[in-house]
PDB file of C-alpha atoms in Angstrom:
ATOM      1  CA  UNK R 767      93.792  17.635  83.450  1.00 46.00           C
ATOM      2  CA  UNK R 768      93.021  17.546  87.121  1.00 52.00           C
ATOM      3  CA  UNK R 769      91.643  14.192  88.153  1.00 51.00           C
ATOM      4  CA  UNK R 770      89.862  15.822  91.101  1.00 50.00           C
ATOM      5  CA  UNK R 771      87.349  17.506  88.747  1.00 51.00           C
ATOM      6  CA  UNK R 772      85.790  14.263  87.535  1.00 63.00           C
ATOM      7  CA  UNK R 773      83.779  13.512  90.706  1.00 62.00           C
ATOM      8  CA  UNK R 774      82.392  17.031  90.740  1.00 63.00           C
ATOM      9  CA  UNK R 775      81.333  16.773  87.129  1.00 65.00           C
ATOM     10  CA  UNK R 776      79.739  13.447  87.842  1.00 64.00           C
ATOM     11  CA  UNK R 777      77.822  14.893  90.797  1.00 65.00           C
ATOM     12  CA  UNK R 778      76.680  17.889  88.698  1.00 76.00           C
ATOM     13  CA  UNK R 779      75.461  15.604  85.930  1.00 70.00           C
ATOM     14  CA  UNK R 780      73.651  13.436  88.449  1.00 74.00           C
ATOM     15  CA  UNK R 781      71.880  16.413  89.972  1.00 79.00           C
ATOM     16  CA  UNK R 782      70.815  17.665  86.569  1.00 79.00           C
ATOM     17  CA  UNK R 783      69.486  14.264  85.606  1.00 80.00           C
ATOM     18  CA  UNK R 784      67.600  13.921  88.866  1.00 83.00           C
ATOM     19  CA  UNK R 785      66.131  17.399  88.480  1.00 83.00           C
ATOM     20  CA  UNK R 786      65.036  16.697  84.902  1.00 83.00           C
ATOM     21  CA  UNK R 787      63.450  13.398  85.904  1.00 83.00           C
ATOM     22  CA  UNK R 788      61.649  15.079  88.783  1.00 86.00           C
ATOM     23  CA  UNK R 789      60.302  17.785  86.488  1.00 86.00           C
ATOM     24  CA  UNK R 790      59.124  15.109  84.049  1.00 87.00           C
ATOM     25  CA  UNK R 791      57.309  13.262  86.823  1.00 88.00           C
ATOM     26  CA  UNK R 792      55.659  16.474  87.968  1.00 89.00           C
ATOM     27  CA  UNK R 793      54.515  17.286  84.408  1.00 89.00           C
ATOM     28  CA  UNK R 794      53.165  13.776  83.933  1.00 88.00           C
ATOM     29  CA  UNK R 795      51.401  13.963  87.267  1.00 89.00           C
ATOM     30  CA  UNK R 796      49.819  17.312  86.370  1.00 91.00           C
ATOM     31  CA  UNK R 797      48.712  15.994  82.992  1.00 89.00           C
ATOM     32  CA  UNK R 798      47.307  12.886  84.637  1.00 89.00           C
ATOM     33  CA  UNK R 799      45.412  14.902  87.211  1.00 88.00           C
ATOM     34  CA  UNK R 800      44.132  17.222  84.492  1.00 86.00           C
ATOM     35  CA  UNK R 801      42.961  14.261  82.428  1.00 86.00           C
ATOM     36  CA  UNK R 802      41.274  12.734  85.447  1.00 86.00           C
ATOM     37  CA  UNK R 803      39.494  16.016  86.160  1.00 86.00           C
ATOM     38  CA  UNK R 804      38.333  16.268  82.547  1.00 84.00           C
ATOM     39  CA  UNK R 805      37.128  12.645  82.614  1.00 84.00           C
ATOM     40  CA  UNK R 806      35.244  13.161  85.865  1.00 86.00           C
ATOM     41  CA  UNK R 807      33.663  16.378  84.600  1.00 81.00           C
ATOM     42  CA  UNK R 808      32.674  14.601  81.385  1.00 83.00           C
ATOM     43  CA  UNK R 809      31.052  11.758  83.322  1.00 83.00           C
ATOM     44  CA  UNK R 810      29.235  14.218  85.547  1.00 86.00           C
ATOM     45  CA  UNK R 811      28.010  16.184  82.539  1.00 87.00           C
ATOM     46  CA  UNK R 812      26.913  12.978  80.777  1.00 87.00           C
ATOM     47  CA  UNK R 813      24.680  12.145  83.757  1.00 89.00           C
ATOM     48  CA  UNK R 814      23.199  15.629  83.920  1.00 93.00           C
ATOM     49  CA  UNK R 815      19.731  16.441  82.546  1.00 94.00           C
ATOM     50  CA  UNK R 816      18.508  19.902  81.630  1.00 94.00           C
ATOM     51  CA  UNK R 817      15.363  21.302  80.046  1.00 95.00           C
ATOM     52  CA  UNK R 818      15.209  23.608  77.044  1.00 94.00           C
ATOM     53  CA  UNK R 819      12.382  25.397  75.257  1.00 93.00           C
ATOM     54  CA  UNK R 820      12.335  24.886  71.485  1.00 92.00           C
ATOM     55  CA  UNK R 821       9.497  25.799  69.109  1.00 91.00           C
ATOM     56  CA  UNK R 822       6.964  25.966  71.917  1.00 91.00           C
ATOM     57  CA  UNK R 823       7.938  22.550  73.315  1.00 94.00           C
ATOM     58  CA  UNK R 824       9.740  21.556  76.493  1.00 95.00           C
ATOM     59  CA  UNK R 825      12.668  19.379  75.385  1.00 95.00           C
ATOM     60  CA  UNK R 826      14.682  17.120  77.708  1.00 95.00           C
ATOM     61  CA  UNK R 827      18.423  17.539  77.145  1.00 95.00           C
ATOM     62  CA  UNK R 828      21.170  15.146  78.262  1.00 93.00           C
ATOM     63  CA  UNK R 829      24.821  16.099  78.698  1.00 90.00           C
ATOM     64  CA  UNK R 830      27.451  14.796  76.309  1.00 88.00           C
ATOM     65  CA  UNK R 831      30.604  12.910  77.290  1.00 85.00           C
ATOM     66  CA  UNK R 832      32.433  16.218  77.475  1.00 84.00           C
ATOM     67  CA  UNK R 833      32.913  18.733  80.256  1.00 84.00           C
ATOM     68  CA  UNK R 834      30.174  20.893  78.696  1.00 84.00           C
ATOM     69  CA  UNK R 835      27.411  20.620  76.106  1.00 86.00           C
ATOM     70  CA  UNK R 836      24.169  18.673  75.781  1.00 91.00           C
ATOM     71  CA  UNK R 837      21.936  17.058  73.148  1.00 92.00           C
ATOM     72  CA  UNK R 838      18.235  16.098  73.080  1.00 93.00           C
ATOM     73  CA  UNK R 839      17.609  13.015  75.167  1.00 93.00           C
ATOM     74  CA  UNK R 840      16.928   9.953  73.003  1.00 89.00           C
ATOM     75  CA  UNK R 841      16.500   6.834  75.176  1.00 88.00           C
ATOM     76  CA  UNK R 842      16.988   3.472  73.544  1.00 83.00           C
ATOM     77  CA  UNK R 843      13.840   2.043  75.126  1.00 85.00           C
ATOM     78  CA  UNK R 844      10.679   2.919  73.172  1.00 84.00           C
ATOM     79  CA  UNK R 845       8.667   3.254  76.395  1.00 83.00           C
ATOM     80  CA  UNK R 846      11.098   5.818  77.776  1.00 87.00           C
ATOM     81  CA  UNK R 847      11.261   7.595  74.425  1.00 89.00           C
ATOM     82  CA  UNK R 848       7.525   8.319  74.676  1.00 88.00           C
ATOM     83  CA  UNK R 849       7.902   9.396  78.308  1.00 90.00           C
ATOM     84  CA  UNK R 850      10.603  11.990  77.602  1.00 94.00           C
ATOM     85  CA  UNK R 851       9.357  13.158  74.203  1.00 93.00           C
ATOM     86  CA  UNK R 852       8.985  16.944  73.708  1.00 94.00           C
ATOM     87  CA  UNK R 853       6.007  18.334  75.642  1.00 94.00           C
ATOM     88  CA  UNK R 854       3.828  21.065  74.070  1.00 92.00           C
ATOM     89  CA  UNK R 855       3.790  24.011  76.460  1.00 90.00           C
ATOM     90  CA  UNK R 856       0.761  25.837  75.005  1.00 85.00           C
ATOM     91  CA  UNK R 857       1.813  29.161  76.490  1.00 84.00           C
ATOM     92  CA  UNK R 858       2.848  27.849  79.914  1.00 87.00           C
ATOM     93  CA  UNK R 859       5.694  29.593  81.725  1.00 89.00           C
ATOM     94  CA  UNK R 860       8.520  27.144  82.490  1.00 90.00           C
ATOM     95  CA  UNK R 861      11.367  29.627  82.879  1.00 90.00           C
ATOM     96  CA  UNK R 862      12.169  28.323  86.361  1.00 91.00           C
ATOM     97  CA  UNK R 863      12.752  24.813  84.997  1.00 92.00           C
ATOM     98  CA  UNK R 864      15.144  26.026  82.303  1.00 91.00           C
ATOM     99  CA  UNK R 865      17.620  27.207  84.940  1.00 87.00           C
ATOM    100  CA  UNK R 866      17.855  23.872  86.765  1.00 92.00           C
ATOM    101  CA  UNK R 867      20.159  20.894  86.330  1.00 92.00           C
ATOM    102  CA  UNK R 868      19.218  17.375  87.354  1.00 94.00           C
ATOM    103  CA  UNK R 869      21.937  14.868  88.152  1.00 91.00           C
ATOM    104  CA  UNK R 870      19.440  12.009  88.510  1.00 91.00           C
ATOM    105  CA  UNK R 871      16.504  10.957  86.387  1.00 91.00           C
ATOM    106  CA  UNK R 872      14.240  10.810  89.429  1.00 94.00           C
ATOM    107  CA  UNK R 873      14.783  14.542  89.920  1.00 94.00           C
ATOM    108  CA  UNK R 874      13.874  15.082  86.258  1.00 95.00           C
ATOM    109  CA  UNK R 875      10.664  13.040  86.684  1.00 95.00           C
ATOM    110  CA  UNK R 876       9.586  15.098  89.688  1.00 95.00           C
ATOM    111  CA  UNK R 877      10.194  18.300  87.702  1.00 95.00           C
ATOM    112  CA  UNK R 878       8.237  17.107  84.640  1.00 95.00           C
ATOM    113  CA  UNK R 879       5.183  15.920  86.602  1.00 96.00           C
ATOM    114  CA  UNK R 880       3.681  19.385  87.327  1.00 94.00           C
ATOM    115  CA  UNK R 881       3.856  20.251  83.626  1.00 94.00           C
ATOM    116  CA  UNK R 882       2.044  17.062  82.555  1.00 94.00           C
ATOM    117  CA  UNK R 883      -0.404  17.409  85.432  1.00 92.00           C
ATOM    118  CA  UNK R 884      -1.398  20.900  84.332  1.00 91.00           C
ATOM    119  CA  UNK R 885      -1.826  19.836  80.693  1.00 91.00           C
ATOM    120  CA  UNK R 886      -3.972  16.876  81.713  1.00 90.00           C
ATOM    121  CA  UNK R 887      -6.184  18.653  84.243  1.00 86.00           C
ATOM    122  CA  UNK R 888      -7.275  21.266  81.748  1.00 78.00           C
ATOM    123  CA  UNK R 889      -8.690  18.566  79.458  1.00 84.00           C
ATOM    124  CA  UNK R 890      -9.954  15.563  81.429  1.00 80.00           C
ATOM    125  CA  UNK R 891     -12.954  17.542  82.675  1.00 74.00           C
ATOM    126  CA  UNK R 892     -13.986  18.491  79.148  1.00 74.00           C
ATOM    127  CA  UNK R 893     -17.058  16.994  77.464  1.00 71.00           C
ATOM    128  CA  UNK R 894     -15.363  17.108  74.059  1.00 79.00           C
ATOM    129  CA  UNK R 895     -13.938  13.697  73.086  1.00 77.00           C
ATOM    130  CA  UNK R 896     -10.842  15.134  71.395  1.00 83.00           C
ATOM    131  CA  UNK R 897      -9.929  17.221  74.455  1.00 85.00           C
ATOM    132  CA  UNK R 898     -10.536  14.256  76.764  1.00 83.00           C
ATOM    133  CA  UNK R 899      -8.305  12.069  74.610  1.00 86.00           C
ATOM    134  CA  UNK R 900      -5.468  14.606  74.843  1.00 88.00           C
ATOM    135  CA  UNK R 901      -5.884  14.800  78.596  1.00 88.00           C
ATOM    136  CA  UNK R 902      -5.680  11.015  78.850  1.00 88.00           C
ATOM    137  CA  UNK R 903      -2.520  11.064  76.721  1.00 90.00           C
ATOM    138  CA  UNK R 904      -0.741  13.444  79.104  1.00 92.00           C
ATOM    139  CA  UNK R 905      -2.038  11.454  82.076  1.00 92.00           C
ATOM    140  CA  UNK R 906      -0.550   8.261  80.648  1.00 92.00           C
ATOM    141  CA  UNK R 907       2.776  10.030  80.138  1.00 93.00           C
ATOM    142  CA  UNK R 908       2.737  11.217  83.746  1.00 93.00           C
ATOM    143  CA  UNK R 909       2.027   7.649  84.829  1.00 93.00           C
ATOM    144  CA  UNK R 910       5.203   6.467  83.050  1.00 92.00           C
ATOM    145  CA  UNK R 911       7.411   8.698  85.219  1.00 94.00           C
ATOM    146  CA  UNK R 912       9.026   6.306  87.685  1.00 91.00           C
ATOM    147  CA  UNK R 913      10.759   8.800  89.991  1.00 93.00           C
ATOM    148  CA  UNK R 914       7.700  10.558  91.422  1.00 94.00           C
ATOM    149  CA  UNK R 915       7.435  11.467  95.080  1.00 94.00           C
ATOM    150  CA  UNK R 916       4.756   9.959  97.324  1.00 95.00           C
ATOM    151  CA  UNK R 917       2.676  13.123  97.196  1.00 95.00           C
ATOM    152  CA  UNK R 918       2.856  13.176  93.408  1.00 95.00           C
ATOM    153  CA  UNK R 919       1.817   9.522  93.264  1.00 95.00           C
ATOM    154  CA  UNK R 920      -1.232  10.270  95.411  1.00 94.00           C
ATOM    155  CA  UNK R 921      -2.123  13.159  93.118  1.00 93.00           C
ATOM    156  CA  UNK R 922      -1.753  10.876  90.109  1.00 93.00           C
ATOM    157  CA  UNK R 923      -4.011   8.214  91.639  1.00 92.00           C
ATOM    158  CA  UNK R 924      -6.645  10.849  92.393  1.00 90.00           C
ATOM    159  CA  UNK R 925      -6.560  12.062  88.807  1.00 89.00           C
ATOM    160  CA  UNK R 926      -6.857   8.508  87.483  1.00 88.00           C
ATOM    161  CA  UNK R 927      -9.872   7.882  89.715  1.00 87.00           C
ATOM    162  CA  UNK R 928     -11.542  11.060  88.477  1.00 81.00           C
ATOM    163  CA  UNK R 929     -10.942  10.107  84.869  1.00 83.00           C
ATOM    164  CA  UNK R 930     -12.089   6.492  85.311  1.00 82.00           C
ATOM    165  CA  UNK R 931     -15.766   7.514  85.226  1.00 79.00           C
ATOM    166  CA  UNK R 932     -15.402   9.399  81.944  1.00 76.00           C
ATOM    167  CA  UNK R 933     -13.428   6.523  80.434  1.00 76.00           C
ATOM    168  CA  UNK R 934     -16.052   3.977  81.478  1.00 81.00           C
ATOM    169  CA  UNK R 935     -18.860   6.132  80.136  1.00 78.00           C
ATOM    170  CA  UNK R 936     -17.071   6.576  76.821  1.00 77.00           C
ATOM    171  CA  UNK R 937     -16.452   2.831  76.500  1.00 81.00           C
ATOM    172  CA  UNK R 938     -20.097   2.051  77.274  1.00 82.00           C
ATOM    173  CA  UNK R 939     -21.210   4.485  74.606  1.00 81.00           C
ATOM    174  CA  UNK R 940     -18.845   2.859  72.124  1.00 83.00           C
ATOM    175  CA  UNK R 941     -20.172  -0.567  73.110  1.00 83.00           C
ATOM    176  CA  UNK R 942     -23.756   0.606  72.586  1.00 82.00           C
ATOM    177  CA  UNK R 943     -22.939   1.846  69.095  1.00 85.00           C
ATOM    178  CA  UNK R 944     -21.119  -1.393  68.261  1.00 87.00           C
ATOM    179  CA  UNK R 945     -24.030  -3.526  69.486  1.00 84.00           C
ATOM    180  CA  UNK R 946     -26.530  -1.459  67.497  1.00 85.00           C
ATOM    181  CA  UNK R 947     -24.420  -1.761  64.367  1.00 87.00           C
ATOM    182  CA  UNK R 948     -24.011  -5.515  64.903  1.00 86.00           C
ATOM    183  CA  UNK R 949     -27.789  -5.982  65.223  1.00 85.00           C
ATOM    184  CA  UNK R 950     -28.333  -3.992  62.037  1.00 87.00           C
ATOM    185  CA  UNK R 951     -25.877  -6.204  60.170  1.00 86.00           C
ATOM    186  CA  UNK R 952     -27.479  -9.366  61.547  1.00 84.00           C
ATOM    187  CA  UNK R 953     -30.951  -8.192  60.462  1.00 86.00           C
ATOM    188  CA  UNK R 954     -29.619  -7.502  56.984  1.00 86.00           C
ATOM    189  CA  UNK R 955     -28.093 -10.975  56.799  1.00 84.00           C
ATOM    190  CA  UNK R 956     -31.259 -12.616  58.162  1.00 84.00           C
ATOM    191  CA  UNK R 957     -33.612 -10.892  55.706  1.00 84.00           C
ATOM    192  CA  UNK R 958     -31.617 -11.881  52.633  1.00 81.00           C
ATOM    193  CA  UNK R 959     -31.287 -15.423  51.353  1.00 81.00           C
ATOM    194  CA  UNK R 960     -27.703 -16.581  51.652  1.00 80.00           C
ATOM    195  CA  UNK R 961     -25.696 -19.292  53.327  1.00 83.00           C
ATOM    196  CA  UNK R 962     -25.607 -17.359  56.635  1.00 82.00           C
ATOM    197  CA  UNK R 963     -29.322 -16.597  56.865  1.00 86.00           C
ATOM    198  CA  UNK R 964     -30.061 -19.408  59.314  1.00 86.00           C
ATOM    199  CA  UNK R 965     -27.136 -18.588  61.571  1.00 85.00           C
ATOM    200  CA  UNK R 966     -28.023 -14.892  61.488  1.00 83.00           C
ATOM    201  CA  UNK R 967     -31.570 -15.723  62.616  1.00 86.00           C
ATOM    202  CA  UNK R 968     -30.206 -17.904  65.404  1.00 85.00           C
ATOM    203  CA  UNK R 969     -27.941 -15.093  66.612  1.00 83.00           C
ATOM    204  CA  UNK R 970     -30.791 -12.605  66.479  1.00 83.00           C
ATOM    205  CA  UNK R 971     -32.996 -14.898  68.508  1.00 85.00           C
ATOM    206  CA  UNK R 972     -30.275 -15.514  71.072  1.00 85.00           C
ATOM    207  CA  UNK R 973     -28.576 -12.153  71.585  1.00 83.00           C
ATOM    208  CA  UNK R 974     -31.162  -9.810  70.082  1.00 82.00           C
ATOM    209  CA  UNK R 975     -33.359  -9.355  73.199  1.00 86.00           C
ATOM    210  CA  UNK R 976     -30.349  -8.997  75.494  1.00 85.00           C
ATOM    211  CA  UNK R 977     -28.712  -6.467  73.157  1.00 82.00           C
ATOM    212  CA  UNK R 978     -31.897  -4.397  72.952  1.00 82.00           C
ATOM    213  CA  UNK R 979     -32.233  -4.458  76.749  1.00 85.00           C
ATOM    214  CA  UNK R 980     -28.623  -3.314  77.084  1.00 82.00           C
ATOM    215  CA  UNK R 981     -29.175  -0.454  74.666  1.00 80.00           C
ATOM    216  CA  UNK R 982     -32.317   0.693  76.489  1.00 83.00           C
ATOM    217  CA  UNK R 983     -30.512   0.535  79.828  1.00 84.00           C
ATOM    218  CA  UNK R 984     -27.594   2.598  78.519  1.00 79.00           C
ATOM    219  CA  UNK R 985     -29.961   5.199  77.099  1.00 79.00           C
ATOM    220  CA  UNK R 986     -31.801   5.437  80.396  1.00 81.00           C
ATOM    221  CA  UNK R 987     -28.564   5.812  82.366  1.00 76.00           C
ATOM    222  CA  UNK R 988     -27.265   8.465  79.973  1.00 72.00           C
ATOM    223  CA  UNK R 989     -30.487  10.436  80.325  1.00 76.00           C
ATOM    224  CA  UNK R 990     -30.435  10.169  84.137  1.00 75.00           C
ATOM    225  CA  UNK R 991     -26.820  11.438  84.272  1.00 66.00           C
ATOM    226  CA  UNK R 992     -27.715  14.519  82.287  1.00 61.00           C
ATOM    227  CA  UNK R 993     -25.682  13.563  79.258  1.00 51.00           C
ATOM    228  CA  UNK R 994     -26.522  14.285  75.689  1.00 45.00           C
ATOM    229  CA  UNK R 995     -29.902  12.852  74.918  1.00 41.00           C
ATOM    230  CA  UNK R 996     -29.771  10.002  72.495  1.00 39.00           C
ATOM    231  CA  UNK R 997     -32.441   9.763  69.785  1.00 40.00           C
ATOM    232  CA  UNK R 998     -35.210   7.432  70.831  1.00 40.00           C
ATOM    233  CA  UNK R 999     -36.083   4.589  68.553  1.00 41.00           C
ATOM    234  CA  UNK R1000     -39.343   4.997  66.667  1.00 39.00           C
ATOM    235  CA  UNK R1001     -41.143   1.762  65.751  1.00 38.00           C
ATOM    236  CA  UNK R1002     -41.011   1.194  62.043  1.00 41.00           C
ATOM    237  CA  UNK R1003     -44.299   0.581  60.196  1.00 42.00           C
ATOM    238  CA  UNK R1004     -44.770  -2.785  58.487  1.00 42.00           C
ATOM    239  CA  UNK R1005     -43.650  -2.844  54.878  1.00 42.00           C
ATOM    240  CA  UNK R1006     -46.354  -2.010  52.344  1.00 41.00           C
ATOM    241  CA  UNK R1007     -47.469  -4.668  49.829  1.00 41.00           C
ATOM    242  CA  UNK R1008     -45.770  -4.618  46.492  1.00 40.00           C
ATOM    243  CA  UNK R1009     -47.308  -2.096  44.122  1.00 42.00           C
ATOM    244  CA  UNK R1010     -48.791   0.103  46.873  1.00 41.00           C
ATOM    245  CA  UNK R1011     -47.160   3.187  48.431  1.00 42.00           C
ATOM    246  CA  UNK R1012     -46.256   3.091  52.095  1.00 42.00           C
ATOM    247  CA  UNK R1013     -48.576   4.825  54.515  1.00 43.00           C
ATOM    248  CA  UNK R1014     -47.374   8.352  55.390  1.00 43.00           C
ATOM    249  CA  UNK R1015     -46.096   8.827  58.914  1.00 44.00           C
ATOM    250  CA  UNK R1016     -47.373  11.715  61.044  1.00 43.00           C
ATOM    251  CA  UNK R1017     -44.799  14.364  61.961  1.00 40.00           C
ATOM    252  CA  UNK R1018     -43.220  14.199  65.432  1.00 39.00           C
ATOM    253  CA  UNK R1019     -45.583  15.516  68.089  1.00 40.00           C
ATOM    254  CA  UNK R1020     -48.726  15.310  65.911  1.00 42.00           C
ATOM    255  CA  UNK R1021     -51.763  13.665  67.400  1.00 42.00           C
ATOM    256  CA  UNK R1022     -52.848  10.390  65.887  1.00 43.00           C
ATOM    257  CA  UNK R1023     -56.469  10.558  64.655  1.00 43.00           C
ATOM    258  CA  UNK R1024     -58.835   8.414  66.668  1.00 43.00           C
ATOM    259  CA  UNK R1025     -60.393   5.374  65.028  1.00 43.00           C
ATOM    260  CA  UNK R1026     -64.115   5.628  64.186  1.00 43.00           C
ATOM    261  CA  UNK R1027     -66.448   4.268  66.802  1.00 45.00           C
ATOM    262  CA  UNK R1028     -67.931   0.946  65.890  1.00 44.00           C
ATOM    263  CA  UNK R1029     -71.425  -0.127  66.874  1.00 42.00           C
ATOM    264  CA  UNK R1030     -71.824  -3.503  68.467  1.00 42.00           C
ATOM    265  CA  UNK R1031     -72.521  -6.247  65.993  1.00 42.00           C
ATOM    266  CA  UNK R1032     -71.748  -4.097  62.944  1.00 41.00           C
ATOM    267  CA  UNK R1033     -68.774  -4.866  60.774  1.00 42.00           C
ATOM    268  CA  UNK R1034     -66.549  -2.024  59.715  1.00 42.00           C
ATOM    269  CA  UNK R1035     -65.178  -3.210  56.421  1.00 41.00           C
ATOM    270  CA  UNK R1036     -65.189  -0.746  53.561  1.00 43.00           C
ATOM    271  CA  UNK R1037     -67.123  -3.003  51.238  1.00 40.00           C
ATOM    272  CA  UNK R1038     -69.981  -3.549  53.683  1.00 42.00           C
ATOM    273  CA  UNK R1039     -70.083   0.135  54.596  1.00 41.00           C
ATOM    274  CA  UNK R1040     -70.578   1.052  50.975  1.00 40.00           C
ATOM    275  CA  UNK R1041     -73.188  -1.636  50.445  1.00 42.00           C
ATOM    276  CA  UNK R1042     -75.260  -0.921  53.593  1.00 43.00           C
ATOM    277  CA  UNK R1043     -77.188   2.161  52.268  1.00 42.00           C
ATOM    278  CA  UNK R1044     -78.156   0.316  49.090  1.00 42.00           C
ATOM    279  CA  UNK R1045     -79.420  -2.664  51.021  1.00 41.00           C
ATOM    280  CA  UNK R1046     -81.446  -0.391  53.330  1.00 40.00           C
ATOM    281  CA  UNK R1047     -83.000   1.445  50.414  1.00 42.00           C
ATOM    282  CA  UNK R1048     -83.942  -1.770  48.760  1.00 42.00           C
ATOM    283  CA  UNK R1049     -85.565  -3.177  51.907  1.00 41.00           C
ATOM    284  CA  UNK R1050     -87.569   0.038  52.415  1.00 42.00           C
ATOM    285  CA  UNK R1051     -88.830   0.241  48.829  1.00 41.00           C
ATOM    286  CA  UNK R1052     -90.277  -3.225  48.845  1.00 44.00           C
ATOM    287  CA  UNK R1053     -90.471  -5.534  45.875  1.00 41.00           C
ATOM    288  CA  UNK R1054     -90.852  -3.911  42.525  1.00 40.00           C
ATOM    289  CA  UNK R1055     -94.152  -4.443  40.760  1.00 33.00           C
TER     290      UNK R1055
END
């Protein structure tokens, strides 16, 4: 065996080992770079928001921790859950929003505001309470969006100012009904004999006049604003004595018959009216013989 061949074999083995180690490092580096790319794409997708249309609702979708894919957005905070809940579209065209991706939640808020604005505007000007309540609901959801632009915030403040009048009017009407109901309950408690009769009378004497003045003022304001006319209160007749029927009330708009004209110095009681002709006849006939 030639001893000169050993160094060559050693060099060949060394080169092969170095080449294999280099290839292993390259493979590990490629796998590491590929894993880093997948991780970065997954993080980017997890921070991405999209919008989807499902069953007539606009649903906010959030990317999963994968390079692709998304699920409905379910925030842990209850306040945010109401903000990003599915929005009824009611026939609105939102095809342009379905093609967009939002890498920040502020961008999502600015995209959702026009949808909520349109749903609210079509209802807050309505005279129907149920429509107004829906409009206020969408307005409150728009107010919860924290990433609005300055122009959108000005629009939101203008809408809130326009709605404030209708809200105040509705609350005053509710207060009027509550005060009227409270007075009715106090009168019922004051007229019956129980342990609260005295206190009910005290409350009626204290707050009764002020409550009646408030009710009259609210009715007058409602009539001056052209709202729905509230039924005017008709004075109730005094209760009839026991055993006698109550006096019939004339129909609305009927003229009340005028009282008979009384002569000066003559009493108008029924008993004296019936007795007067008899007394006159007796005085004219003279004493009987």
